[in-house]
PDB file of C-alpha atoms and ligand atoms in Angstrom:
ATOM      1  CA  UNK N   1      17.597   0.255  47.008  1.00 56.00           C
ATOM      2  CA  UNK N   2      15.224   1.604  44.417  1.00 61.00           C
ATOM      3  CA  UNK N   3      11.710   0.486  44.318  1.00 66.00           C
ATOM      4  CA  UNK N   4      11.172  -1.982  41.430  1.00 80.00           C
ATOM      5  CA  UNK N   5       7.993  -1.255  41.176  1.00 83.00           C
ATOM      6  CA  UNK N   6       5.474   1.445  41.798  1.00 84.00           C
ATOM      7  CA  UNK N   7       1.874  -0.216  42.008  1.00 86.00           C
ATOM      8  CA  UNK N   8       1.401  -4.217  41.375  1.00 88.00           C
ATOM      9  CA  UNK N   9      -1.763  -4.998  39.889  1.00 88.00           C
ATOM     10  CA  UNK N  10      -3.603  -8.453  39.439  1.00 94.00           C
ATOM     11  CA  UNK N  11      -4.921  -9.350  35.750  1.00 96.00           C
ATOM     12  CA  UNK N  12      -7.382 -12.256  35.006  1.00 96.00           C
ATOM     13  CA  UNK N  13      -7.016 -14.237  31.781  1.00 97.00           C
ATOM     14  CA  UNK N  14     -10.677 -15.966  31.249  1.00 97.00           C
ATOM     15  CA  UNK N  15     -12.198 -17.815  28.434  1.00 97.00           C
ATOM     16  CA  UNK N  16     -13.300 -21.450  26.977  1.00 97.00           C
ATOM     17  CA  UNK N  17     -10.224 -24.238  26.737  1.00 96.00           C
ATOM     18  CA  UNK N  18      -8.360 -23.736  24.066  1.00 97.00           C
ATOM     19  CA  UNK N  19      -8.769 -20.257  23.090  1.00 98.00           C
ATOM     20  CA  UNK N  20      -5.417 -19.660  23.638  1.00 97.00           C
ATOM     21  CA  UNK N  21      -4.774 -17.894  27.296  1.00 96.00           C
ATOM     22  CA  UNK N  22      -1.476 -19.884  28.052  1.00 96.00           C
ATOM     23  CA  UNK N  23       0.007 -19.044  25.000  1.00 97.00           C
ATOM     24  CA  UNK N  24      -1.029 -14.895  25.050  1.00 98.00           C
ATOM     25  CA  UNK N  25       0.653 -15.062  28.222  1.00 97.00           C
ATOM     26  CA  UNK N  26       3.521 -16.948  27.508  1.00 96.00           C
ATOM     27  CA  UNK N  27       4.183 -14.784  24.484  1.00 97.00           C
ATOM     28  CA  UNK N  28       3.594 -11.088  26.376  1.00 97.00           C
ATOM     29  CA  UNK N  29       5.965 -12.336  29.623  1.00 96.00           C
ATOM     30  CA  UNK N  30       8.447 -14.383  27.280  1.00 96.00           C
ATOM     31  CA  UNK N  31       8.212 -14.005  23.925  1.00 97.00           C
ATOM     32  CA  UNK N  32       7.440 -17.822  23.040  1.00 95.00           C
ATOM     33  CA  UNK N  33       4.475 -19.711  21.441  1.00 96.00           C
ATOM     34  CA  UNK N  34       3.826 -23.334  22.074  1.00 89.00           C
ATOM     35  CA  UNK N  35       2.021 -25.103  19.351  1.00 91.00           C
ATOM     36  CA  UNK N  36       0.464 -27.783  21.649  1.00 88.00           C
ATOM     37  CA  UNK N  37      -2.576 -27.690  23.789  1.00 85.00           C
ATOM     38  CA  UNK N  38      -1.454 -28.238  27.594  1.00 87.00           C
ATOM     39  CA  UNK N  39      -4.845 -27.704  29.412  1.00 88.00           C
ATOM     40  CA  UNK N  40      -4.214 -25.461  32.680  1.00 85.00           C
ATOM     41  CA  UNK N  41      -4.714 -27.165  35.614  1.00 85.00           C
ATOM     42  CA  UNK N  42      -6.230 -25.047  38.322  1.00 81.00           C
ATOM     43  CA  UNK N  43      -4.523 -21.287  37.670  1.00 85.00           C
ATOM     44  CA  UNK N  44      -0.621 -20.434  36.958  1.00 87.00           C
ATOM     45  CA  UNK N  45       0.512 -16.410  36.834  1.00 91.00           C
ATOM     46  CA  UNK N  46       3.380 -14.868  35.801  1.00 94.00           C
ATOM     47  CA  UNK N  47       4.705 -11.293  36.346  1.00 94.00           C
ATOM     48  CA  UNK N  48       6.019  -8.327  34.114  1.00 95.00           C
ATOM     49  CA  UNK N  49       6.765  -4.744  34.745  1.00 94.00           C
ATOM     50  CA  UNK N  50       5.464  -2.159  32.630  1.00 94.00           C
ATOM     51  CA  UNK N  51       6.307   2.089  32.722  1.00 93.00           C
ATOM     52  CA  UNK N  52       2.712   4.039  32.402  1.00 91.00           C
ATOM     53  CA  UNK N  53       3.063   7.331  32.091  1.00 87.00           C
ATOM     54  CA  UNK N  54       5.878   7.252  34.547  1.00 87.00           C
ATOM     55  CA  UNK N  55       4.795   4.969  36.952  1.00 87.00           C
ATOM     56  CA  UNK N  56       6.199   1.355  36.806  1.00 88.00           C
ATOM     57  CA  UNK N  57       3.114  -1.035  37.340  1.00 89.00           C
ATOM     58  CA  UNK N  58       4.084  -4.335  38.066  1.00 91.00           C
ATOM     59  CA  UNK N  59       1.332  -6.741  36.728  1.00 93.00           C
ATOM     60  CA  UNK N  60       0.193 -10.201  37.968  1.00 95.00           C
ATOM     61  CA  UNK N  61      -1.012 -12.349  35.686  1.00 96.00           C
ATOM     62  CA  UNK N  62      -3.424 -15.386  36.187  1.00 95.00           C
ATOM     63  CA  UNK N  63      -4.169 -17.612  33.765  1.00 94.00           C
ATOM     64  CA  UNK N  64      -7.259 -19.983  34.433  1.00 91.00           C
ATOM     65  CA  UNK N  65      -8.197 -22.616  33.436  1.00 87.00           C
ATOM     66  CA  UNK N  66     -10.864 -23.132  30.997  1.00 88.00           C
ATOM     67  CA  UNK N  67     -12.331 -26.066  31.624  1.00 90.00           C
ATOM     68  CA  UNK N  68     -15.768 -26.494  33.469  1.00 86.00           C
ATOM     69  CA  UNK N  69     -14.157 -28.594  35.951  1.00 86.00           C
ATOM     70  CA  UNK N  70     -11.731 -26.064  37.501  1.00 85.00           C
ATOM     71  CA  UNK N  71     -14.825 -23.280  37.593  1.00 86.00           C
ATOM     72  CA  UNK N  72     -15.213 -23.512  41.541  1.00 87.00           C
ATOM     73  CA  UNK N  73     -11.423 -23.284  41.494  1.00 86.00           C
ATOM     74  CA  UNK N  74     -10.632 -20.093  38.847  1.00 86.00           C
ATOM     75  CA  UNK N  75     -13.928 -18.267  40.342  1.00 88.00           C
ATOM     76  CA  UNK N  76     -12.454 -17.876  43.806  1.00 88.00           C
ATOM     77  CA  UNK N  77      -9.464 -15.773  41.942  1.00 91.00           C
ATOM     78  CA  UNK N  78     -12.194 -13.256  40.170  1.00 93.00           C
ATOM     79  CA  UNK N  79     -12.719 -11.080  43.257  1.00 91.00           C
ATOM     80  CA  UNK N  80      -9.004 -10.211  43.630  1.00 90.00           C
ATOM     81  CA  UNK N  81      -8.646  -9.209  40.156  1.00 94.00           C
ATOM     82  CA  UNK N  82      -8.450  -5.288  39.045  1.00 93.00           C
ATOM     83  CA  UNK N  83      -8.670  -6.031  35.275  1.00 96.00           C
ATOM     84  CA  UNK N  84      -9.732  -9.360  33.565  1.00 97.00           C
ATOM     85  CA  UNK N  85      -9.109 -10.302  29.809  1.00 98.00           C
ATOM     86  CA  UNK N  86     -12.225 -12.156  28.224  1.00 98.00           C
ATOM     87  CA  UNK N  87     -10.798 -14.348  25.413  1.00 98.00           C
ATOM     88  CA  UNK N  88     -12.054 -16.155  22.689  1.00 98.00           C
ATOM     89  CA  UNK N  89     -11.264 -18.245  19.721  1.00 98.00           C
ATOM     90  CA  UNK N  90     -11.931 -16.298  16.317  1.00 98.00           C
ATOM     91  CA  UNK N  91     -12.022 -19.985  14.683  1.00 98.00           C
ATOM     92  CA  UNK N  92     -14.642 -20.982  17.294  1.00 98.00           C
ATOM     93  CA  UNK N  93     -18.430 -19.761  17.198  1.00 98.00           C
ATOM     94  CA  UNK N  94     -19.116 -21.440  20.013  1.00 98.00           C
ATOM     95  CA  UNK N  95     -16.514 -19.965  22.579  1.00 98.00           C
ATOM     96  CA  UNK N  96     -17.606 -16.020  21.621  1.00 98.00           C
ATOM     97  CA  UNK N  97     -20.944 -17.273  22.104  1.00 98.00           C
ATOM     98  CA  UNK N  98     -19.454 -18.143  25.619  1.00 97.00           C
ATOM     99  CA  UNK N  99     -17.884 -14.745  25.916  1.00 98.00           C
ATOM    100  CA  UNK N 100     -21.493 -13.596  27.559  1.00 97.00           C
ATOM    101  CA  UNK N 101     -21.547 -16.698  29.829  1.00 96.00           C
ATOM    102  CA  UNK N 102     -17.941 -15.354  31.557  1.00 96.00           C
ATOM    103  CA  UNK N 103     -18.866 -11.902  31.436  1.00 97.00           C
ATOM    104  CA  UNK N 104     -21.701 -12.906  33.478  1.00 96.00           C
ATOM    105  CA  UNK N 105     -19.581 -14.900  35.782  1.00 95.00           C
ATOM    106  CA  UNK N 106     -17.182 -11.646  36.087  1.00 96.00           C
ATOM    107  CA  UNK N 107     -20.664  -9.415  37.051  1.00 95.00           C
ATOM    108  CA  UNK N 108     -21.063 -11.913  39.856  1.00 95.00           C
ATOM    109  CA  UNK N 109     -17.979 -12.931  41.328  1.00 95.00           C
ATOM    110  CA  UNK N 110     -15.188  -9.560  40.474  1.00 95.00           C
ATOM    111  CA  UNK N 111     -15.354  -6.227  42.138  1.00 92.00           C
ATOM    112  CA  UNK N 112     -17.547  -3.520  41.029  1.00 91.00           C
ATOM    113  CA  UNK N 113     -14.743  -1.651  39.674  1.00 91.00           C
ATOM    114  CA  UNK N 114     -12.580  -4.522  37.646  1.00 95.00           C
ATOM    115  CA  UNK N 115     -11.920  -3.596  34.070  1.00 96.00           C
ATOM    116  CA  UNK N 116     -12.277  -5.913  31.059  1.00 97.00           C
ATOM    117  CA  UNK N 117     -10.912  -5.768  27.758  1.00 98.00           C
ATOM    118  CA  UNK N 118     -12.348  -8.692  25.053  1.00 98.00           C
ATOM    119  CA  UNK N 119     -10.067 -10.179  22.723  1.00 98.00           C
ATOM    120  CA  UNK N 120     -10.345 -12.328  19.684  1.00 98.00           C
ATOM    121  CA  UNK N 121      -7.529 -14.545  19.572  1.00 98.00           C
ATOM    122  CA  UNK N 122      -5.764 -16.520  16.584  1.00 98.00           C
ATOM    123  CA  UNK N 123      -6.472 -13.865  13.957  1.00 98.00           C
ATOM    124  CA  UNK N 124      -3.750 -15.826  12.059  1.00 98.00           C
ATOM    125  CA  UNK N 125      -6.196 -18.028  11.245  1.00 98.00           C
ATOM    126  CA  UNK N 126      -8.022 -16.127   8.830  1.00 98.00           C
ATOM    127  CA  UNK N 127      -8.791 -18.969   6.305  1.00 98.00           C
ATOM    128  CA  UNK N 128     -10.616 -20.654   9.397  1.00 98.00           C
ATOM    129  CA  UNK N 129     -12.505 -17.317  11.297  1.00 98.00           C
ATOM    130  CA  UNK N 130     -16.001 -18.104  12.570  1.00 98.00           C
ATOM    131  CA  UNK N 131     -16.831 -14.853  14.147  1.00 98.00           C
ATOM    132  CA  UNK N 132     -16.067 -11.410  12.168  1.00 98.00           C
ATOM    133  CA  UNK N 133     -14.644  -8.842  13.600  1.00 98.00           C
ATOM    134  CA  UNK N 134     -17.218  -6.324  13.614  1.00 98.00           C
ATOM    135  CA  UNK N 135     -19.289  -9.217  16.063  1.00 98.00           C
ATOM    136  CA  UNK N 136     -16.439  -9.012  18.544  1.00 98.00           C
ATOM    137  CA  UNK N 137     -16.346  -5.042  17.643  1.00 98.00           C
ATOM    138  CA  UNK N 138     -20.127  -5.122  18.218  1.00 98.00           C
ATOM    139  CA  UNK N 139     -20.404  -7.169  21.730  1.00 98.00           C
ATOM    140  CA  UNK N 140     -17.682  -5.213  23.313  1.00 98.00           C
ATOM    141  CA  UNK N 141     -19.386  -2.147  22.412  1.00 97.00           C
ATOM    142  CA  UNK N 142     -22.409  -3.697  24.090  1.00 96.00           C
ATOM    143  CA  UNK N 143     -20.494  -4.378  27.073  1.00 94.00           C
ATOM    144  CA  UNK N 144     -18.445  -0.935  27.655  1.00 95.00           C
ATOM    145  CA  UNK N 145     -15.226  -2.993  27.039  1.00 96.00           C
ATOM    146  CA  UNK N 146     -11.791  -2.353  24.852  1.00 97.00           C
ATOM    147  CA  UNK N 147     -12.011  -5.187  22.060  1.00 98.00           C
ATOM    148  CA  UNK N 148      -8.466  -6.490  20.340  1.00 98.00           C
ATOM    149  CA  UNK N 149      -8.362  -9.344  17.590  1.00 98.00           C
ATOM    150  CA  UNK N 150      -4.278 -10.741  18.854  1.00 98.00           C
ATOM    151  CA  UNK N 151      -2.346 -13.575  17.315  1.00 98.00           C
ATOM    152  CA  UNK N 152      -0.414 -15.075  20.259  1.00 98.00           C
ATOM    153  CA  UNK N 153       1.563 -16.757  16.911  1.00 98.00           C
ATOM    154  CA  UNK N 154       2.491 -13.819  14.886  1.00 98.00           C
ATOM    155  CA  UNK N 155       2.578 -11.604  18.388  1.00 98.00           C
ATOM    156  CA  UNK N 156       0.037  -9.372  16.689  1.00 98.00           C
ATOM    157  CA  UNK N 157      -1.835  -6.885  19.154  1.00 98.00           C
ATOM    158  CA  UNK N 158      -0.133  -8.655  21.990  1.00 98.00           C
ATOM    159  CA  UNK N 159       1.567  -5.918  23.828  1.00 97.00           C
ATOM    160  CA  UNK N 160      -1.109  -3.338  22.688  1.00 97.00           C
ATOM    161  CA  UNK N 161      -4.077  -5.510  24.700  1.00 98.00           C
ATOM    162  CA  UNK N 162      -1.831  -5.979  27.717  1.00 97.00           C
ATOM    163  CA  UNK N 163      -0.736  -2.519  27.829  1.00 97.00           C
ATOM    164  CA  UNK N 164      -4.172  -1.229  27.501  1.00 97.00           C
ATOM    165  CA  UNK N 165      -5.824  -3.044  29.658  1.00 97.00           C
ATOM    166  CA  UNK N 166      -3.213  -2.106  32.711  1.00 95.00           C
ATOM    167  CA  UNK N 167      -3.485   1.666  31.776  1.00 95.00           C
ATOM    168  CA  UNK N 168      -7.858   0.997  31.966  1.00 94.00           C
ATOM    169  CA  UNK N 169      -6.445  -0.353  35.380  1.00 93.00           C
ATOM    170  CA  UNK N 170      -3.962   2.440  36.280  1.00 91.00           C
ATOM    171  CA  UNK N 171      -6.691   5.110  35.001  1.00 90.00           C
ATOM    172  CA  UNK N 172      -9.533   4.041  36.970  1.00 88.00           C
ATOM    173  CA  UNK N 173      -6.850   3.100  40.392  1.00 82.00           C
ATOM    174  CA  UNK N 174      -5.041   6.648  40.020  1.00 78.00           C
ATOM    175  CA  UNK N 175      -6.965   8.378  42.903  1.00 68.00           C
ATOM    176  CA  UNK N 176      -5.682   5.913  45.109  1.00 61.00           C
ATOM    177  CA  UNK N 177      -2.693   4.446  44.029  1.00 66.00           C
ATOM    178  CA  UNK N 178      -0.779   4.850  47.640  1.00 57.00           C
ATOM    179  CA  UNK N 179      -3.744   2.907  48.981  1.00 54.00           C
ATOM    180  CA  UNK N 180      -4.147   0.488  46.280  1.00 50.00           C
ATOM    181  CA  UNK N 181      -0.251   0.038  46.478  1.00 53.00           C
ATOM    182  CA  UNK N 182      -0.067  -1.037  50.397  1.00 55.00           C
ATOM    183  CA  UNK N 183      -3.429  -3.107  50.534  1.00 53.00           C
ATOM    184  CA  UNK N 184      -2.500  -4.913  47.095  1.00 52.00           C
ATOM    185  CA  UNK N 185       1.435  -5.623  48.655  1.00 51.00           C
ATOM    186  CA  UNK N 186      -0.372  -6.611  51.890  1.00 42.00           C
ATOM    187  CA  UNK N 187      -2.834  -8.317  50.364  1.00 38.00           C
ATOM    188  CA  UNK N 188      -0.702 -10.563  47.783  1.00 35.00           C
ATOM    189  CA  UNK N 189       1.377 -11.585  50.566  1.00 33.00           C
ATOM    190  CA  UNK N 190       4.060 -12.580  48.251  1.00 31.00           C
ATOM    191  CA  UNK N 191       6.308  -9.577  48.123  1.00 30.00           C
ATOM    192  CA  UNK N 192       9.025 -11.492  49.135  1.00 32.00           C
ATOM    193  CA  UNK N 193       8.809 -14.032  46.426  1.00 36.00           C
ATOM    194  CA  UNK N 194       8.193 -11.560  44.087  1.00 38.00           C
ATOM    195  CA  UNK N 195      11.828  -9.765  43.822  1.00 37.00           C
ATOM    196  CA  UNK N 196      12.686 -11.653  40.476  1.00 37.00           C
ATOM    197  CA  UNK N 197      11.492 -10.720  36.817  1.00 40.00           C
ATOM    198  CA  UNK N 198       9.722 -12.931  35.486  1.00 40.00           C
ATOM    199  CA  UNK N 199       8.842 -15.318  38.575  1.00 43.00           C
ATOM    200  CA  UNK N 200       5.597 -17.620  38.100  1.00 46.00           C
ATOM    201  CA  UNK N 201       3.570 -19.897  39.964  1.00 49.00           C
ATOM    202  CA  UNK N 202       1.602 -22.739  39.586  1.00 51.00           C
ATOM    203  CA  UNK N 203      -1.575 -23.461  41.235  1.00 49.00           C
ATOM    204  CA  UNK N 204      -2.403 -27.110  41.589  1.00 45.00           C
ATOM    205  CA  UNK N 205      -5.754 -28.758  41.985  1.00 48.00           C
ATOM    206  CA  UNK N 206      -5.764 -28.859  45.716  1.00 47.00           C
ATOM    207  CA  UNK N 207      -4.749 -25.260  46.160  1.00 44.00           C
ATOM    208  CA  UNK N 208      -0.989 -25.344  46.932  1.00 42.00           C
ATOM    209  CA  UNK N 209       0.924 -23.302  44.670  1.00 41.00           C
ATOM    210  CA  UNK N 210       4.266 -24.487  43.597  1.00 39.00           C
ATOM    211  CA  UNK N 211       6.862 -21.570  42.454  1.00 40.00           C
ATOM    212  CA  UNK N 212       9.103 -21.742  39.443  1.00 33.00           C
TER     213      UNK N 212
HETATM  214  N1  GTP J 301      -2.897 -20.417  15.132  1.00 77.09           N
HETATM  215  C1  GTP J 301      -2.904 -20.061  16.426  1.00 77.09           C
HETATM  216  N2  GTP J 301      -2.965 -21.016  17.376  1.00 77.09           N
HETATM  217  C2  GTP J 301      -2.959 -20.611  18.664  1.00 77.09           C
HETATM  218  C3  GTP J 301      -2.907 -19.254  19.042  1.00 77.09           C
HETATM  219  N3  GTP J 301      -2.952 -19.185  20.379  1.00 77.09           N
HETATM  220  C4  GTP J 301      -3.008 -20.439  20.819  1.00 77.09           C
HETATM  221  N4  GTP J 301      -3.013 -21.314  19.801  1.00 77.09           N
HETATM  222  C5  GTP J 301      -3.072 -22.782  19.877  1.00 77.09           C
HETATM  223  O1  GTP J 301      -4.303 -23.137  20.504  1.00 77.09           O
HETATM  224  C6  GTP J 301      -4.117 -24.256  21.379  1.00 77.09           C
HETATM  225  C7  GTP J 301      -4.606 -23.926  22.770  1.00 77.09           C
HETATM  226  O2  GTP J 301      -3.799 -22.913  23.313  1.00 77.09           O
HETATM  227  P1  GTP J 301      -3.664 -22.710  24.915  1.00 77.09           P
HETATM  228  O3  GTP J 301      -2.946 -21.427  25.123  1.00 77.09           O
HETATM  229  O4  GTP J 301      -3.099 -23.903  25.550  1.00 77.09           O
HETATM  230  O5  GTP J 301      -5.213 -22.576  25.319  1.00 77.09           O
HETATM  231  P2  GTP J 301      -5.873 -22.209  26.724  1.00 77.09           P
HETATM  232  O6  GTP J 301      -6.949 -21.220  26.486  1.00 77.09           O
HETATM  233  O7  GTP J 301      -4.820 -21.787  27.693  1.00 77.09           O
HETATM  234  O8  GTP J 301      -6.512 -23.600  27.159  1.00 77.09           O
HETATM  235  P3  GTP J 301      -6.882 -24.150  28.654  1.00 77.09           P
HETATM  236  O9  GTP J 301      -5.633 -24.106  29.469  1.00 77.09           O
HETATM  237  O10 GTP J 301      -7.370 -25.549  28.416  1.00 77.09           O
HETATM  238  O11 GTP J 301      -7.951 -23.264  29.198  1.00 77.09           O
HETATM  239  C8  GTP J 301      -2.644 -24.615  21.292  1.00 77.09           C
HETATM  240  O12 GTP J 301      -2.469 -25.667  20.372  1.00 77.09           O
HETATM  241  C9  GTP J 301      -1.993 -23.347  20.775  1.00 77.09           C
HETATM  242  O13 GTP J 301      -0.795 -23.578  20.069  1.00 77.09           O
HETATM  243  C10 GTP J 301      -2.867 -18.271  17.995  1.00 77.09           C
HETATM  244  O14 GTP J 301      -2.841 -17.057  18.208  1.00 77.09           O
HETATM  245  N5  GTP J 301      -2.862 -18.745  16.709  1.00 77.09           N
END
């Protein structure tokens, strides 16, 4: 049988509640947008298979939640992570003030080596923008990262920030991808579970993670 998949990688999806994780992800994996707030509980992922330059990179994604409550939770997930996505609200001040708060967080609890991309979501919202672009331009500079404004409502920039942050991934992996490809299949310990397109997960308050 042919190998679905060439190298799986795990993304983080980080940021204040409300900025609008669920929904990027929700709209990359399955092209849908939910108007209503759900807060996450705990962390949920789901899975989609990209071609990079030839190689087919399966990517993981975790989406946290954003609440202070679940911190101790969503921090134990940061050192697994290979790339992380730090997102906030362009209608919100206060949660790209925040930005430096996770960023910090990331320094401390992900690997050496895990690549982040910033992104400035709800760009729809123009009439309503707190933060200009050129301050999320200007911060990500600061920090070394790739910076996207995305609209998880009009799908703008969505597939460009995923994409680029799993080729930042690839790029910096590429030395070792045989290595990186048996310890992360070893390591995930969920290779049989993870045979079907488009399978997620659910992690609940207490740990146990319920499949869907
Ligand atoms: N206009 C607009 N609204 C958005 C966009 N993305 C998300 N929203 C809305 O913002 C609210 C919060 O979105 P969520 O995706 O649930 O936010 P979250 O960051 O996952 O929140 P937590 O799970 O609590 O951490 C919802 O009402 C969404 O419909 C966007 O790009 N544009």
């Amino acid at each position: 049988m042919a190998k679905q998949y060439d190298v799986l990688f795990r993304l983080l999806l980080l940021g204040d509640s409300g900025v609008g994780k669920t929904c990027l992800l929700c709209r990359f994996t399955d092209n849908e947008f939910h108007p209503s707030h759900i807060s996450t509980i705990g962390v949920d992922f789901k899975m989609k298979t990209l071609v990079i330059d030839g190689i087919k990179v399966r990517i993981q994604i975790w989406d946290t939640a954003g609440q202070e409550r679940y911190q101790t939770i969503t921090k134990q997930y940061y050192r697994r992570a290979q790339g992380i996505f730090l997102v906030y609200d362009i209608t919100s001040e206060r949660s790209f003030q925040h930005i430096m708060k996770w960023a910090s967080d990331v320094d401390e609890y992900a690997p050496q080596k895990v690549q982040k991309i910033l992104v400035g979501n709800k760009a729809d919202e123009e009439n309503r923008r707190q933060v200009a672009m050129e301050q999320g331009s200007k911060l990500a500079e600061a920090y070394g990262m790739d910076f996207f404004e995305t609209s998880a409502f009009t799908s703008q920039n969505i597939t460009e920030t995923f994409t680029r942050l799993a080729e930042r991934v690839l790029t910096v992996h590429k030395k070792d991808l045989d290595l990186l490809q048996t310890s992360l299949t070893n390591q995930l310990d969920l290779t049989a579970l993870e045979e079907e397109e488009g399978l997620c997960g659910h992690m609940t308050e207490d740990h146990k993670t319920c499949w869907c």
